[in-house]
Tab-separated table of C-alpha atoms in Angstrom:
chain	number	residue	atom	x	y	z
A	1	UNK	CA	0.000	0.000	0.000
A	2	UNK	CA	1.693	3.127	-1.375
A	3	UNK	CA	0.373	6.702	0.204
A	4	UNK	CA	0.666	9.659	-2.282
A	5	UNK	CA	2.994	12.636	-1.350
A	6	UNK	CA	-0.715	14.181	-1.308
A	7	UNK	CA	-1.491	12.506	1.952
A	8	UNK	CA	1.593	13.806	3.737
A	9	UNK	CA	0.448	17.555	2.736
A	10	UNK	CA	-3.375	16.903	4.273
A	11	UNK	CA	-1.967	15.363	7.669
A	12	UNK	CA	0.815	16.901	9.166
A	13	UNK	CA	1.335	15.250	12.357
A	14	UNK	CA	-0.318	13.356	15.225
A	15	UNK	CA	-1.411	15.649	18.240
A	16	UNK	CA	-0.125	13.921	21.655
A	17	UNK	CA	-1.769	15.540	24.685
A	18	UNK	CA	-3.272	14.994	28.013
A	19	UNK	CA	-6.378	15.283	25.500
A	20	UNK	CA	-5.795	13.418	22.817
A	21	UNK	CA	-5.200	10.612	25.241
A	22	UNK	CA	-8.447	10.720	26.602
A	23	UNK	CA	-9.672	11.123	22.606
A	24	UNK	CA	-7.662	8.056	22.208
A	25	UNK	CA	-10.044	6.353	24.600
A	26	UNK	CA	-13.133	6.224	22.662
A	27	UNK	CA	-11.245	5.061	19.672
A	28	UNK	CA	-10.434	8.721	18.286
A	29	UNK	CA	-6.958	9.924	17.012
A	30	UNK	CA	-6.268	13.517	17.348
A	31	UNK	CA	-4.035	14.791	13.755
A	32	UNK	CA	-2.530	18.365	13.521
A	33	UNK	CA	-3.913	18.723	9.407
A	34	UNK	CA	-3.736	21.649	6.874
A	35	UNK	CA	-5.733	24.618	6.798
A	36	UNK	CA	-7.218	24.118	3.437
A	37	UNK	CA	-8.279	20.225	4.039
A	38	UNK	CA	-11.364	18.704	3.759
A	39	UNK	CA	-13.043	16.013	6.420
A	40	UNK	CA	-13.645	13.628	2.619
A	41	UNK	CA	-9.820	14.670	2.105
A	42	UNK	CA	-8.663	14.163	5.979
A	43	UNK	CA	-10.663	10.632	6.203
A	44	UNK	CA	-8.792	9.490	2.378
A	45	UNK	CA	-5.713	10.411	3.578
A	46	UNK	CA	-5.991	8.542	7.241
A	47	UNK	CA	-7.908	5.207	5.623
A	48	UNK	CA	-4.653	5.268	2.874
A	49	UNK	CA	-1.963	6.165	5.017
A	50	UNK	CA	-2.869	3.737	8.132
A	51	UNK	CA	-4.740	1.284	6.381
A	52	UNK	CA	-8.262	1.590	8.718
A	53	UNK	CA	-11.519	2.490	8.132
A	54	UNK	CA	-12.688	5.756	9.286
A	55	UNK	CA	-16.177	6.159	11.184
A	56	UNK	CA	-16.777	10.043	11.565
A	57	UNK	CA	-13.886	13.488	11.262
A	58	UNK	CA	-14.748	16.426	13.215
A	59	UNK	CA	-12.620	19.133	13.408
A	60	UNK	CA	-11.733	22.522	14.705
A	61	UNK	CA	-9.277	25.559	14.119
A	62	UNK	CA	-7.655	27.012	17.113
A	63	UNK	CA	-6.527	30.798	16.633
A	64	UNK	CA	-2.718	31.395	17.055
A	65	UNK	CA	-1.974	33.598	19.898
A	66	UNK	CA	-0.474	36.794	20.477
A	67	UNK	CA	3.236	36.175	22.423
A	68	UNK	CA	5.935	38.208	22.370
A	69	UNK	CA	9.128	37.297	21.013
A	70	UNK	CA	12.445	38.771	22.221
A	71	UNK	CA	10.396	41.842	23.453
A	72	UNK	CA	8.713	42.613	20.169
A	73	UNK	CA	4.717	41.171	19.723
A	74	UNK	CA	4.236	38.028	17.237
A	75	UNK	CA	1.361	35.778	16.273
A	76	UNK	CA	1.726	31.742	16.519
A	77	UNK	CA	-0.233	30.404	13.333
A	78	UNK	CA	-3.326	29.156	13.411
A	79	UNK	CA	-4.054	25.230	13.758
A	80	UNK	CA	-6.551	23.002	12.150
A	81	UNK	CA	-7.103	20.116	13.885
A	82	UNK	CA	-8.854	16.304	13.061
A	83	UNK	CA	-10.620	14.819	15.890
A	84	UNK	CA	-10.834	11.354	14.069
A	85	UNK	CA	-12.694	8.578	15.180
A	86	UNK	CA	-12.083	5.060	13.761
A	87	UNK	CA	-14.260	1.824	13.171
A	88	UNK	CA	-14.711	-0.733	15.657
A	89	UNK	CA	-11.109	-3.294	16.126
A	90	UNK	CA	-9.092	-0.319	14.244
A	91	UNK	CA	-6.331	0.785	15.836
A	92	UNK	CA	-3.266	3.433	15.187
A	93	UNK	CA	-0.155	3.967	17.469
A	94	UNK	CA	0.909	7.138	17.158
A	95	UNK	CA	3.729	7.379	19.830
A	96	UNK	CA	5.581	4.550	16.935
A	97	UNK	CA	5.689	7.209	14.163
A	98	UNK	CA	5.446	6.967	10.415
């Protein structure tokens, strides 16, 4: 099973937090995705990439914040994340890597 350089653009990494572990729970995987994505295009990539069957992608953007960097103001970027929640018996390890 070959994945497309296509699927590396839509998901950029898995999220690994103190919520995504309780996401990981109820069978959900928590992805860090583009901005432009899709749920049809998040779900292809995931089912290609990991080889599992998707059940339902819901997602949400968090806005970057205002910080300041060496005493001047700057904005982090905004993040698009995929809340994605797989079929019964399907499985992904994220802490392994790709």
């Amino acid at each position: 099973m070959s994945a497309k350089p296509e699927q590396y653009d839509v998901i950029r990494r898995p999220v690994i937090t103190e919520k995504a572990t309780m996401a990981s729970e109820n069978g959900a995987v928590v992805f860090e995705v583009a901005m432009d994505s899709t749920k049809p295009e998040i779900k292809a990539a995931v089912e290609q990439v990991f080889g599992v069957k998707v059940k339902a992608v819901n997602t949400t953007i968090t806005k970057g914040k205002t910080k300041r960097f060496r005493g001047r103001p700057g904005v982090r970027s905004d993040v698009k994340k995929a809340y994605v929640t797989l079929e019964e018996g399907n499985t992904i390890d994220v802490s392994t890597g790709l």
